[in-house]
PDB file of C-alpha atoms in Angstrom:
ATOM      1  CA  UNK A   1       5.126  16.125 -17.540  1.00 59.00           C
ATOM      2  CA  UNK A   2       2.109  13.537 -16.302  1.00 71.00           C
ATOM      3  CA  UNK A   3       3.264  11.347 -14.734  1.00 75.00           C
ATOM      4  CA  UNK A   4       0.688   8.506 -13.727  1.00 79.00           C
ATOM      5  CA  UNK A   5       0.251   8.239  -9.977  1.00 78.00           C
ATOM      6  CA  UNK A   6      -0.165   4.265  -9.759  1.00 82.00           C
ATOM      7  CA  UNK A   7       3.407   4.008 -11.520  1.00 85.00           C
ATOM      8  CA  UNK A   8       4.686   5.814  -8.491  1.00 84.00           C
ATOM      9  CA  UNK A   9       3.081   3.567  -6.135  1.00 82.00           C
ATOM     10  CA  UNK A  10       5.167   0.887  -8.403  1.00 85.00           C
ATOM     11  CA  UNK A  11       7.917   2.270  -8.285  1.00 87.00           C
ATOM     12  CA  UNK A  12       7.703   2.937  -4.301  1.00 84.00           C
ATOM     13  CA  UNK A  13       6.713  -0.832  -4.011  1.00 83.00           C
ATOM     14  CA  UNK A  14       9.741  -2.209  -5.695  1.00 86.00           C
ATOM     15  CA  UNK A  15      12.038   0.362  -3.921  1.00 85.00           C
ATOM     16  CA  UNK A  16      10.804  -0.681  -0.720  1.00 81.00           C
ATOM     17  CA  UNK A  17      11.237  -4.417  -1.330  1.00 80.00           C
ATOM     18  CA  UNK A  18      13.661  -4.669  -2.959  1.00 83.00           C
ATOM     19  CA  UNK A  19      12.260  -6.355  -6.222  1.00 85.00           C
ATOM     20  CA  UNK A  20       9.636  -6.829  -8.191  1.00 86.00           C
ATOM     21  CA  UNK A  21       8.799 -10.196  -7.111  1.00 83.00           C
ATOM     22  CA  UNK A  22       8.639  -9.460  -3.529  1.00 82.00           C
ATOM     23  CA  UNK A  23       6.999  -5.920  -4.368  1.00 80.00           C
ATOM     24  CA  UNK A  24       4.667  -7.790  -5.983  1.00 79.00           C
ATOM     25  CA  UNK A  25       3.414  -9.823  -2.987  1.00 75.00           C
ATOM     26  CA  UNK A  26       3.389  -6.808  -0.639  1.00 69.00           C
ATOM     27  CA  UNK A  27       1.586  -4.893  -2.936  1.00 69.00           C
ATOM     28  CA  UNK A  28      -0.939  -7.568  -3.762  1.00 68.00           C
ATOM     29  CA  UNK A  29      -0.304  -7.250  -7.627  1.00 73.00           C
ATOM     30  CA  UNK A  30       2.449  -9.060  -9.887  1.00 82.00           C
ATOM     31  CA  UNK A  31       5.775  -8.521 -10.517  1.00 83.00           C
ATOM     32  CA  UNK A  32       5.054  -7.926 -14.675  1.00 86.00           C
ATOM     33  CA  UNK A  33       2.599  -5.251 -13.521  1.00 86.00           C
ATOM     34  CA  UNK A  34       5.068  -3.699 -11.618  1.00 88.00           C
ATOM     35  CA  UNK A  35       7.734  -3.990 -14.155  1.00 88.00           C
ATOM     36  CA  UNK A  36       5.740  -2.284 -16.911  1.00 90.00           C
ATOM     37  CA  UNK A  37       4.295   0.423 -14.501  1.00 88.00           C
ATOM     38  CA  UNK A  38       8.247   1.182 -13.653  1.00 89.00           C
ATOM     39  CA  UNK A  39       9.270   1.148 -17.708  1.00 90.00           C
ATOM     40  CA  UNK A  40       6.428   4.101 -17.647  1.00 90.00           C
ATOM     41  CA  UNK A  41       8.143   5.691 -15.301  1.00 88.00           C
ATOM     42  CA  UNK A  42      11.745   5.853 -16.292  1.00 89.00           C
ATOM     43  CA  UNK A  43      10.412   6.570 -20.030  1.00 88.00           C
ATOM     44  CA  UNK A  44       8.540   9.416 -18.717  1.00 87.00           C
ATOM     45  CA  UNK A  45      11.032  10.655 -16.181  1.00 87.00           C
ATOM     46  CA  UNK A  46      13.939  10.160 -19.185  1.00 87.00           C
ATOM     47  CA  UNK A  47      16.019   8.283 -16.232  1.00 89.00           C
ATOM     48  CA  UNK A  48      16.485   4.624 -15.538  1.00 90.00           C
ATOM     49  CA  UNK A  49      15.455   4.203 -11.579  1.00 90.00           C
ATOM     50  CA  UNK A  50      16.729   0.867 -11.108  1.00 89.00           C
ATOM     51  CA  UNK A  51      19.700  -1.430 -12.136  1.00 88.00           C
ATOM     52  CA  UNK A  52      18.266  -4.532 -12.224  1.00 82.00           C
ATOM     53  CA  UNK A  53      20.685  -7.890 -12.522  1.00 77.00           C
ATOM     54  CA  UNK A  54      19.640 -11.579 -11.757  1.00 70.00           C
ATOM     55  CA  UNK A  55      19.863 -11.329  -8.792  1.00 73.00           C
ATOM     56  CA  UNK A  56      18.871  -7.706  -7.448  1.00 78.00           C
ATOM     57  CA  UNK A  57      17.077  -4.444  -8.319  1.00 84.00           C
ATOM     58  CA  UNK A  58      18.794  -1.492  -6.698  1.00 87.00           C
ATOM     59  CA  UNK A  59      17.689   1.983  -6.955  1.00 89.00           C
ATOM     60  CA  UNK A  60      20.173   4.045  -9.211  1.00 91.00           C
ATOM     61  CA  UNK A  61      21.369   7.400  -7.686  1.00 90.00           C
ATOM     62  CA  UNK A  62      18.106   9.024  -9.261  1.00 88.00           C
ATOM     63  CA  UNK A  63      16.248   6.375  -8.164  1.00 85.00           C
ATOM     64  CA  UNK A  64      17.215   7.350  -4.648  1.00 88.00           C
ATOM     65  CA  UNK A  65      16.341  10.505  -4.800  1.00 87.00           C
ATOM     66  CA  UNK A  66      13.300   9.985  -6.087  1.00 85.00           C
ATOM     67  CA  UNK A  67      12.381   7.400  -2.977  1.00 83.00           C
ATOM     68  CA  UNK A  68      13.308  10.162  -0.254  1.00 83.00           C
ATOM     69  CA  UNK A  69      11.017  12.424  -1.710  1.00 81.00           C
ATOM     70  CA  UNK A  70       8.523  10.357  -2.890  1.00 78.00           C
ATOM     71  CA  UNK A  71       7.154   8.509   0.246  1.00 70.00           C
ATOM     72  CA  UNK A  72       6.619  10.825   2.320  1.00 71.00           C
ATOM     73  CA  UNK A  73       4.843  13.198  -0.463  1.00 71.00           C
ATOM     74  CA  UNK A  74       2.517  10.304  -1.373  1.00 67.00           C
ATOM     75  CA  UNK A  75       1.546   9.103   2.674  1.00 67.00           C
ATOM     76  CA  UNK A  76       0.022  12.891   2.691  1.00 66.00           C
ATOM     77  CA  UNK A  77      -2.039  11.722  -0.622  1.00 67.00           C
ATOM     78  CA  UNK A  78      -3.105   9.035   0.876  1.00 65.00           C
ATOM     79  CA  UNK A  79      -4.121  11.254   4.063  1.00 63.00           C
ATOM     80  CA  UNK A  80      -5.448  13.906   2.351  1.00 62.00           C
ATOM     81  CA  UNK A  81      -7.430  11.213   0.531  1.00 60.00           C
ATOM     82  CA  UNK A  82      -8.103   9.314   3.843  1.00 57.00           C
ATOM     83  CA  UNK A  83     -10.315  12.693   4.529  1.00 61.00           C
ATOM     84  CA  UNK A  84     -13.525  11.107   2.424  1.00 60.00           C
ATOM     85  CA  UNK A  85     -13.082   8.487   4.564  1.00 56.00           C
ATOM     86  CA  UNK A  86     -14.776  10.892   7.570  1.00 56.00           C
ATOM     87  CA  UNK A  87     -18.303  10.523   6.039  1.00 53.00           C
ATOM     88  CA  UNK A  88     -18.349   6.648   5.572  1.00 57.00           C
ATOM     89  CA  UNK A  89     -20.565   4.820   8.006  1.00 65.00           C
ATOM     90  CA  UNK A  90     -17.203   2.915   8.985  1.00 78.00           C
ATOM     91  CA  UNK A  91     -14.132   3.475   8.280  1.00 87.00           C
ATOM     92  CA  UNK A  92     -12.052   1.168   5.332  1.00 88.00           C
ATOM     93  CA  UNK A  93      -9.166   1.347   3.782  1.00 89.00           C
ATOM     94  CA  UNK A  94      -5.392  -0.650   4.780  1.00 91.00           C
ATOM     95  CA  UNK A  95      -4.207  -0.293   7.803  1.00 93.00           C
ATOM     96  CA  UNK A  96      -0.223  -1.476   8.111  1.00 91.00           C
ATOM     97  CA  UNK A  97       1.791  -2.146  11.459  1.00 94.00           C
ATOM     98  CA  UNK A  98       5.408  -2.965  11.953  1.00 91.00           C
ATOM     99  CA  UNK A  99       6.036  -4.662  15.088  1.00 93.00           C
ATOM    100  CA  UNK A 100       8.582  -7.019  16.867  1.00 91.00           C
ATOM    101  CA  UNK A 101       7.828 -11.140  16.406  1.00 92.00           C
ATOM    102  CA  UNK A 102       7.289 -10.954  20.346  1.00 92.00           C
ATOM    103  CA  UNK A 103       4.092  -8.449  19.849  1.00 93.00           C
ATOM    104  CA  UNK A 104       2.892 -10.364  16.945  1.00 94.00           C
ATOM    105  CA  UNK A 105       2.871 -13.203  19.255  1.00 93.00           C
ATOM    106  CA  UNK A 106       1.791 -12.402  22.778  1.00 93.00           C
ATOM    107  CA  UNK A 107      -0.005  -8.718  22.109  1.00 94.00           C
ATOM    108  CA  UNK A 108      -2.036  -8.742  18.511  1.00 96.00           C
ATOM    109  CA  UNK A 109      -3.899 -12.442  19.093  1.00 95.00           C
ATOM    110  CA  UNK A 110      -5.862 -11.057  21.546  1.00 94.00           C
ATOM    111  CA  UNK A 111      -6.696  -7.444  19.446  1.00 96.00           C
ATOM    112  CA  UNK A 112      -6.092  -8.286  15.470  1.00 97.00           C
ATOM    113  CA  UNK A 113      -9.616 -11.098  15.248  1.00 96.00           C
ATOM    114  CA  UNK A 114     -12.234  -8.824  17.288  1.00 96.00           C
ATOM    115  CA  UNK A 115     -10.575  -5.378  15.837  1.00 97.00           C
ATOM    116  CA  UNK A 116     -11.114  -6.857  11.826  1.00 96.00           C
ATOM    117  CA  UNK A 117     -14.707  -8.233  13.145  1.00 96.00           C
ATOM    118  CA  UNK A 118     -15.744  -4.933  14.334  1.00 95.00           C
ATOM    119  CA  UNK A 119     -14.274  -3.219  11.044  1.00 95.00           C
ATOM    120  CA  UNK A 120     -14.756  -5.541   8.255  1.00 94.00           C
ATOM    121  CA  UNK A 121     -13.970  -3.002   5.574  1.00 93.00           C
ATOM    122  CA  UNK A 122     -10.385  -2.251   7.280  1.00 94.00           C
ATOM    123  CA  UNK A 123      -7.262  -4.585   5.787  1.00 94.00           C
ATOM    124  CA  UNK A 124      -4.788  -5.118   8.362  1.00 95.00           C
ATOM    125  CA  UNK A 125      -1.104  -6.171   7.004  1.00 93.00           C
ATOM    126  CA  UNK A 126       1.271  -7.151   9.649  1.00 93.00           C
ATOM    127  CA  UNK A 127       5.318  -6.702   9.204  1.00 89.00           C
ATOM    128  CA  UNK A 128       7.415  -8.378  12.152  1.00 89.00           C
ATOM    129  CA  UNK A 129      10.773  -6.684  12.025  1.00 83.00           C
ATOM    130  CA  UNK A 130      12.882  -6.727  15.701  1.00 79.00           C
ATOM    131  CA  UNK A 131      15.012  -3.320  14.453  1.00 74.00           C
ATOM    132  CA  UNK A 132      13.424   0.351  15.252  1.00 68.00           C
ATOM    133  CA  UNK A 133      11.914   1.538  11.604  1.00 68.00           C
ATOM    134  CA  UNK A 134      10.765   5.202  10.583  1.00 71.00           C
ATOM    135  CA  UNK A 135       7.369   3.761  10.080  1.00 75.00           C
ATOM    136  CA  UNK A 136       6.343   6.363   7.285  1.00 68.00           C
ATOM    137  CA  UNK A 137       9.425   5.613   5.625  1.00 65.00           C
ATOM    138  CA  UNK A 138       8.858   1.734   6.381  1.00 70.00           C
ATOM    139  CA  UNK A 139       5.394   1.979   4.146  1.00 74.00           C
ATOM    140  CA  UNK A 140       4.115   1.475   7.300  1.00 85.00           C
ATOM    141  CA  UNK A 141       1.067   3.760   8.998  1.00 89.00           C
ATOM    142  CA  UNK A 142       2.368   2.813  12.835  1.00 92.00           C
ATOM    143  CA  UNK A 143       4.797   0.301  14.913  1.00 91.00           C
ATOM    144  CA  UNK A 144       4.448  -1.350  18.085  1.00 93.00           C
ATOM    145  CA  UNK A 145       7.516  -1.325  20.550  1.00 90.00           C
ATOM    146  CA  UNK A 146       8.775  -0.644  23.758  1.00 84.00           C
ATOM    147  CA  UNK A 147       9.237   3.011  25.699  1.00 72.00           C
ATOM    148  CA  UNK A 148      13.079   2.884  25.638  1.00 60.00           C
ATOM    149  CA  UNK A 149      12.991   2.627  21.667  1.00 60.00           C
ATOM    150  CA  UNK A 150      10.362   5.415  21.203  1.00 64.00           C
ATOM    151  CA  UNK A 151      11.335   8.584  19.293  1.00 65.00           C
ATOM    152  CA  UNK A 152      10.138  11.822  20.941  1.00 66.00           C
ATOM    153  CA  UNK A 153       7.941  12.630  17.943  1.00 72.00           C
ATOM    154  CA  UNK A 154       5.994   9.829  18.196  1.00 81.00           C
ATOM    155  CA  UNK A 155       2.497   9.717  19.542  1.00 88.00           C
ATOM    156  CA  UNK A 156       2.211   6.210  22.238  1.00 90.00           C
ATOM    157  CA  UNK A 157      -0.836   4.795  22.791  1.00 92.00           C
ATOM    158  CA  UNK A 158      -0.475   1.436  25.534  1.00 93.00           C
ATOM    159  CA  UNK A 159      -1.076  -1.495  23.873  1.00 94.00           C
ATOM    160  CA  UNK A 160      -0.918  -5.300  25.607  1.00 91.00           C
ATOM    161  CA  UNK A 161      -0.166  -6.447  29.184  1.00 91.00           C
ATOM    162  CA  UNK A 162       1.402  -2.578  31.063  1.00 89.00           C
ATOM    163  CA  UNK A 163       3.810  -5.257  32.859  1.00 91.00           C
ATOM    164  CA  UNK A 164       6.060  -8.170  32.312  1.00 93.00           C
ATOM    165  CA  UNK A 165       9.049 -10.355  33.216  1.00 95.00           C
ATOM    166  CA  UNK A 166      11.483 -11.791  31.689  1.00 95.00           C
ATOM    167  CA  UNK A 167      11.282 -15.444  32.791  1.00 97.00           C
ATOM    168  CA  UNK A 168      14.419 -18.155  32.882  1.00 98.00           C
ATOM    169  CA  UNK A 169      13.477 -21.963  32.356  1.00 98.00           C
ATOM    170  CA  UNK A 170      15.258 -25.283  31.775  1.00 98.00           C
ATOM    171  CA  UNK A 171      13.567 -28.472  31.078  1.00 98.00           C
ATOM    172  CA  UNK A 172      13.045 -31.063  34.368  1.00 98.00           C
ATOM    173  CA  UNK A 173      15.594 -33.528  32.813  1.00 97.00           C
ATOM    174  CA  UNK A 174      17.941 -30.794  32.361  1.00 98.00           C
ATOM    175  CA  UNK A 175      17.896 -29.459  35.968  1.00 98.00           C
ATOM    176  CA  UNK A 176      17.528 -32.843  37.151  1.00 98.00           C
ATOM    177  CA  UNK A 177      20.956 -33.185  35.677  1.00 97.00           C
ATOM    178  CA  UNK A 178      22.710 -30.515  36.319  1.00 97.00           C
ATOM    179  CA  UNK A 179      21.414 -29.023  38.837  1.00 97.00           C
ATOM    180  CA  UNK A 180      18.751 -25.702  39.904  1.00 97.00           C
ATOM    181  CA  UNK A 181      19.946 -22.552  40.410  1.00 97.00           C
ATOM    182  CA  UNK A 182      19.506 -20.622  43.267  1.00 96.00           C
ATOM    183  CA  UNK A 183      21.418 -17.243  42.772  1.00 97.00           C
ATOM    184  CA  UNK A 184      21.814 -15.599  39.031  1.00 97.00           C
ATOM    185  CA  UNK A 185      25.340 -15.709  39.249  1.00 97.00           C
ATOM    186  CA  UNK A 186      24.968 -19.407  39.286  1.00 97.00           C
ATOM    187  CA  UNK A 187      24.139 -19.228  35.885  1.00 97.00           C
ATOM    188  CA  UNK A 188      27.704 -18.885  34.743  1.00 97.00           C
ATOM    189  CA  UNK A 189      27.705 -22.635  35.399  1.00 95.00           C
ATOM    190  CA  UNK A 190      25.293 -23.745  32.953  1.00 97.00           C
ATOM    191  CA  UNK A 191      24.738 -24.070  29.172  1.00 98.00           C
ATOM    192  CA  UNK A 192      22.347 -20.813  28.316  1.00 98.00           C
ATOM    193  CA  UNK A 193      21.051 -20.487  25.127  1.00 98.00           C
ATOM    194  CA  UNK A 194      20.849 -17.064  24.027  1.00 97.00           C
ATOM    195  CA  UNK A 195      19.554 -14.472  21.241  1.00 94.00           C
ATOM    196  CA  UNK A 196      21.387 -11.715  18.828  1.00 92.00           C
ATOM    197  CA  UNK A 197      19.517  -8.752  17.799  1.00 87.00           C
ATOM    198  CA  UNK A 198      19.955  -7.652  13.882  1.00 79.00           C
ATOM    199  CA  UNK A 199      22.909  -5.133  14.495  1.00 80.00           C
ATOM    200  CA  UNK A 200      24.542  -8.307  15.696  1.00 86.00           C
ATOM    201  CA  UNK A 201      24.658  -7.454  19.471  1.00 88.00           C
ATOM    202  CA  UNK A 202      23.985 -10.625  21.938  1.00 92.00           C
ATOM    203  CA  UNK A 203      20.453 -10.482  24.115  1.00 90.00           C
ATOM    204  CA  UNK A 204      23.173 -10.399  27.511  1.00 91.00           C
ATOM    205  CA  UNK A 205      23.622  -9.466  30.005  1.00 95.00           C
ATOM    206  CA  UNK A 206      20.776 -10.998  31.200  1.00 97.00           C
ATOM    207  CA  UNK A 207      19.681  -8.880  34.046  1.00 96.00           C
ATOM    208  CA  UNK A 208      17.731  -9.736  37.742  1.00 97.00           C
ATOM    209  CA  UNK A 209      16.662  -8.021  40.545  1.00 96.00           C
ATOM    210  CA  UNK A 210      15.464  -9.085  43.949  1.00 95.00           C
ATOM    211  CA  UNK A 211      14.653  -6.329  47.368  1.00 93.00           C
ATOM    212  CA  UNK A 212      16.599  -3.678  45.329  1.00 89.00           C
ATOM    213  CA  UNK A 213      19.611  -5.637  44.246  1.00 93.00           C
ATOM    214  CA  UNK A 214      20.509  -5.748  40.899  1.00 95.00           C
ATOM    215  CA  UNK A 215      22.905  -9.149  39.209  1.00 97.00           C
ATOM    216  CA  UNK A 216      23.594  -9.123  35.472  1.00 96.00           C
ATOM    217  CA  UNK A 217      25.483 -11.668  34.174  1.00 97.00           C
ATOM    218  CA  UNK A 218      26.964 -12.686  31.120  1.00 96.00           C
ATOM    219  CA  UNK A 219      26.137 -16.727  30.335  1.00 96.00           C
ATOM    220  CA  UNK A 220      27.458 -18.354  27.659  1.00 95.00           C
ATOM    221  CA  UNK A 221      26.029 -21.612  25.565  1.00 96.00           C
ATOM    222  CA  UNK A 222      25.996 -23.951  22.448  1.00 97.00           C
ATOM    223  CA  UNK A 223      23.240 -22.165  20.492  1.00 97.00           C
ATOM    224  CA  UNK A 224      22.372 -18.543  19.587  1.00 96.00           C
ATOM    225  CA  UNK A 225      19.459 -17.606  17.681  1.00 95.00           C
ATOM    226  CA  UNK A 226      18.189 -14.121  15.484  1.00 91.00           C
ATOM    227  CA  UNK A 227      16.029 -12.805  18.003  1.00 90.00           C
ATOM    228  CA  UNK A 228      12.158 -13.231  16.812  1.00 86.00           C
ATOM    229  CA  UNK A 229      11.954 -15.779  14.076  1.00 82.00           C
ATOM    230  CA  UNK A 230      14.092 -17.907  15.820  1.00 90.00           C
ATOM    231  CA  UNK A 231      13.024 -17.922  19.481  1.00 93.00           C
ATOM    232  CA  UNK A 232      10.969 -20.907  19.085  1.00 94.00           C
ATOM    233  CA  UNK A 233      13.808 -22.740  18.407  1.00 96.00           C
ATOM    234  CA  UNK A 234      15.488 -21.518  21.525  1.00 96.00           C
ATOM    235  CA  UNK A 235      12.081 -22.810  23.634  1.00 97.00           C
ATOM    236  CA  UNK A 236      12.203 -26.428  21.766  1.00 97.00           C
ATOM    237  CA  UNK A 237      15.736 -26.741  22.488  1.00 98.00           C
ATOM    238  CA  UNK A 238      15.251 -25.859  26.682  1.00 98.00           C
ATOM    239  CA  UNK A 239      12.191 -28.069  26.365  1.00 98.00           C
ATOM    240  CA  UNK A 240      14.489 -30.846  24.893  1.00 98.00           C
ATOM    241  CA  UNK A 241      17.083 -30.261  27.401  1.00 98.00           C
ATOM    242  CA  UNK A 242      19.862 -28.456  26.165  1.00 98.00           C
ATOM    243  CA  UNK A 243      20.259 -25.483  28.410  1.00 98.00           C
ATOM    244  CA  UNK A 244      18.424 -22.469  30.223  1.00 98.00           C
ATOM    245  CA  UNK A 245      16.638 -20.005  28.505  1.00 98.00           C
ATOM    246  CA  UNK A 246      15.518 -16.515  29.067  1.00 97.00           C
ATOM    247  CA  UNK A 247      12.870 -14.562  27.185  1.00 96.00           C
ATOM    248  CA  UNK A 248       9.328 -13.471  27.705  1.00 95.00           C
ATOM    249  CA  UNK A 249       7.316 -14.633  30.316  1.00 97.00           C
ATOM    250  CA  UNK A 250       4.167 -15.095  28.240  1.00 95.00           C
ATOM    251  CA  UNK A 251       5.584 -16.907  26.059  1.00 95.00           C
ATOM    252  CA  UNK A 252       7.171 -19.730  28.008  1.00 97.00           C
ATOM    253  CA  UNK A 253       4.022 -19.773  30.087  1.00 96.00           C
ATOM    254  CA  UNK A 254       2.402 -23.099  28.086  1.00 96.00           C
ATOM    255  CA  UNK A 255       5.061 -24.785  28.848  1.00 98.00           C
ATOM    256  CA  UNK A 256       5.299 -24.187  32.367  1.00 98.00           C
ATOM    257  CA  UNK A 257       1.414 -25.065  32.848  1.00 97.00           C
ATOM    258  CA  UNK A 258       2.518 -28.624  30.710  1.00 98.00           C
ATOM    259  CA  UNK A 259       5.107 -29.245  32.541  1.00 98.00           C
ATOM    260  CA  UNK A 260       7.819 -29.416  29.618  1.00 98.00           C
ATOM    261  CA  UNK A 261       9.950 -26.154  31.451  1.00 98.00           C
ATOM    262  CA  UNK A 262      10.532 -25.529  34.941  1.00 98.00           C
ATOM    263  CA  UNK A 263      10.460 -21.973  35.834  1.00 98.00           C
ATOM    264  CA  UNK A 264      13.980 -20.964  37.862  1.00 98.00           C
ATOM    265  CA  UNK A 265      15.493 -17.726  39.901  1.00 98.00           C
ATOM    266  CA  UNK A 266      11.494 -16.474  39.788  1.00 97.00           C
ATOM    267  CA  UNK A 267      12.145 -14.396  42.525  1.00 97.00           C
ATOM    268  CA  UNK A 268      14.671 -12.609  40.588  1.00 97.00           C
ATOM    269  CA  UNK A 269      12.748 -12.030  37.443  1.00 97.00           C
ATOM    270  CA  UNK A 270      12.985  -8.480  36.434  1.00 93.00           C
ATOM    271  CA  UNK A 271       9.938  -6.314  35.637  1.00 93.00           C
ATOM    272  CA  UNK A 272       9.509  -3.735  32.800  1.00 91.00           C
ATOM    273  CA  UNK A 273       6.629  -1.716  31.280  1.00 90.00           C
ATOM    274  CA  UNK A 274       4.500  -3.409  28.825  1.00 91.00           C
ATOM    275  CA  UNK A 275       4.763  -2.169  24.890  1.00 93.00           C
ATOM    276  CA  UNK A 276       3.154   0.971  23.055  1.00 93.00           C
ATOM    277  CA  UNK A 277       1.489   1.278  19.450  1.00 94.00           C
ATOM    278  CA  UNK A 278       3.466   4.529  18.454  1.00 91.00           C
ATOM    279  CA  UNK A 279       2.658   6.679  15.287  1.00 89.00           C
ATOM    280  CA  UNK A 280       3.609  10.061  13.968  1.00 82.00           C
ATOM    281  CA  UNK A 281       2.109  12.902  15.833  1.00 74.00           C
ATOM    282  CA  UNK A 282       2.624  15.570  12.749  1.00 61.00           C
ATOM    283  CA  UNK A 283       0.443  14.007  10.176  1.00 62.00           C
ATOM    284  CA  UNK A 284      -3.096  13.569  10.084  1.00 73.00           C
ATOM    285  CA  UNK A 285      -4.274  10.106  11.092  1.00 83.00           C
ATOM    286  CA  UNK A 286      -5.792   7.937   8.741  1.00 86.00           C
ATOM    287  CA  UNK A 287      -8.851   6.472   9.544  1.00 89.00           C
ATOM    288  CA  UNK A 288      -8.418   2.704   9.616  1.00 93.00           C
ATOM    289  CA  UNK A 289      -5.338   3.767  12.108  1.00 93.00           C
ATOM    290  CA  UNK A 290      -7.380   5.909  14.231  1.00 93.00           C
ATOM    291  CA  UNK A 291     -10.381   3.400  14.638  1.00 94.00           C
ATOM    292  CA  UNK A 292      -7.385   0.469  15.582  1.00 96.00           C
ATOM    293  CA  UNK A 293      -6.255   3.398  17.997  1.00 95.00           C
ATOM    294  CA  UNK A 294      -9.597   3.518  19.822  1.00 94.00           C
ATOM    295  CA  UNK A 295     -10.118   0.249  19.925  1.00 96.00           C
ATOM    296  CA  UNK A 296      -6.761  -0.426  21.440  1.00 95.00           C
ATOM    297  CA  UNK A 297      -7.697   2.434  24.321  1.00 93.00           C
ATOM    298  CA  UNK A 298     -11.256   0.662  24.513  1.00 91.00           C
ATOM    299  CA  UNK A 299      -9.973  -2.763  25.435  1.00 86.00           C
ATOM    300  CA  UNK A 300      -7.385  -0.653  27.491  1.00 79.00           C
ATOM    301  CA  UNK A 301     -10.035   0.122  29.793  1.00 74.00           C
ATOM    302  CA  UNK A 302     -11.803  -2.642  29.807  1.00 68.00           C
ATOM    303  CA  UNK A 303      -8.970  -4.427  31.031  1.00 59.00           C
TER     304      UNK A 303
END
């Protein structure tokens, strides 16, 4: 049986996606390409790998099998492959990362433009997701997120600000109106807008400390949002006045420099350790990874 390799690569892409439309634009190619490289397949393999309808394209029960074995099995082609890439001048290649919205926001601005100037053979695909992946099994070469989420296999190279705080914020008017918090338990008082995660738990308690003490509290509000997409919408509605908010520091800091968000209970704002770019420690590293990984340590140091 020969079986072409750039049908598998279809195949995974469509798997992965969930369609040939959408494998399509993560692949870079089109979905008819895709379609005919996956007709290949099946006709070769004498199985049919997908049921497609209307409105979906799920693997069959071969088709899953196929997908647990295959990824993995063609990531060490691609490494083994990666090898040439040792006597290039520079390295090339794709490079893909899976990280939360909050790292594509407040971490990669300040790495992604220098990093692609400094390697402009290297193509760097970003996938936000807010839910802890298998990265190899994600299509993905490493993730960003934070200490409590890592997996002991996983290699963790600090990446971004080693410290921050979640901040709480209300717009002027708001406080104005109903008054400013002094004490995090004062919060049960007020209309907090708050954030689910995707296994559907709620971003509470929301937790302070101040001289050892620890207060978590449980707030309630008029509008919850997905956590990552949907933050913004949490920071225009506490700029427009509708409650108190609670996220990243960093990221409310333009507004408290404008003026449109007070900062509140700062004393209270709880610490934690800043994120990690994680990969796989028991495969080799391709190349366009390992030059993002030293230039993550580089500007580590230089920090």
């Amino acid at each position: 049986m020969k079986v072409d390799l750039g049908d598998l690569n279809a195949f995974l892409a469509v798997a992965r996606a969930g369609g040939f439309r959408e494998g399509a634009r993560a692949s870079g190619s089109s979905a008819s390409f895709l379609s005919e490289a996956v007709r290949r397949l099946e006709a070769e393999l004498g199985v049919r790998l997908f049921n497609r309808t209307t409105r979906s394209v799920v693997p069959t029960e071969a088709g899953k099998g196929l997908l647990e074995r295959l990824g993995p099995a063609l990531t060490e082609v691609e490494s083994a492959l990666d090898v040439v890439n040792g006597f290039r001048d520079r390295p090339a290649g794709s490079l893909r990362l899976n990280v939360p919205v909050s790292a594509a926001r407040l971490v990669l601005p300040v790495i992604v433009p220098p990093f692609l100037e400094a390697y402009p053979d290297i193509r760097l695909e970003v996938i936000t997701e807010e839910s802890f992946v298998d990265v190899l099994a994600a299509g993905c070469d490493a993730g960003i997120r934070y200490d409590e989420r890592l997996e002991q296999d996983m290699i963790a190279v600090p990446i971004g600000p080693r410290v921050q705080r979640f901040a709480t914020a209300a717009s002027p008017v708001y406080l104005d109106r109903h008054g400013r918090p002094q004490h995090p338990s004062e919060l049960l008082g007020h209309a907090c807008l708050l954030g689910r995660f995707a296994s559907g738990a709620l971003t509470t308690p929301w937790e302070f400390e101040r001289d050892g003490e620890v207060v978590r509290v449980e707030p309630s509000g008029p509008l919850i949002v997905r956590v990552g997409g949907a933050t913004d919408l949490t920071v225009d509605a506490a700029i427009s006045g509708t409650g108190i908010i609670c996220v990243f520091e960093d990221w409310l800091r333009p507004h408290f420099e404008s003026g449109a968000l007070e900062p509140i209970l700062e004393p209270w704002w709880q610490r934690f350790s800043g994120p990690f770019l994680y990969y796989p420690g028991r495969r080799l590293v391709p190349a366009p990874l390992r030059a993002f990984i030293d230039f993550v340590k580089a500007s580590t140091r230089q920090a």
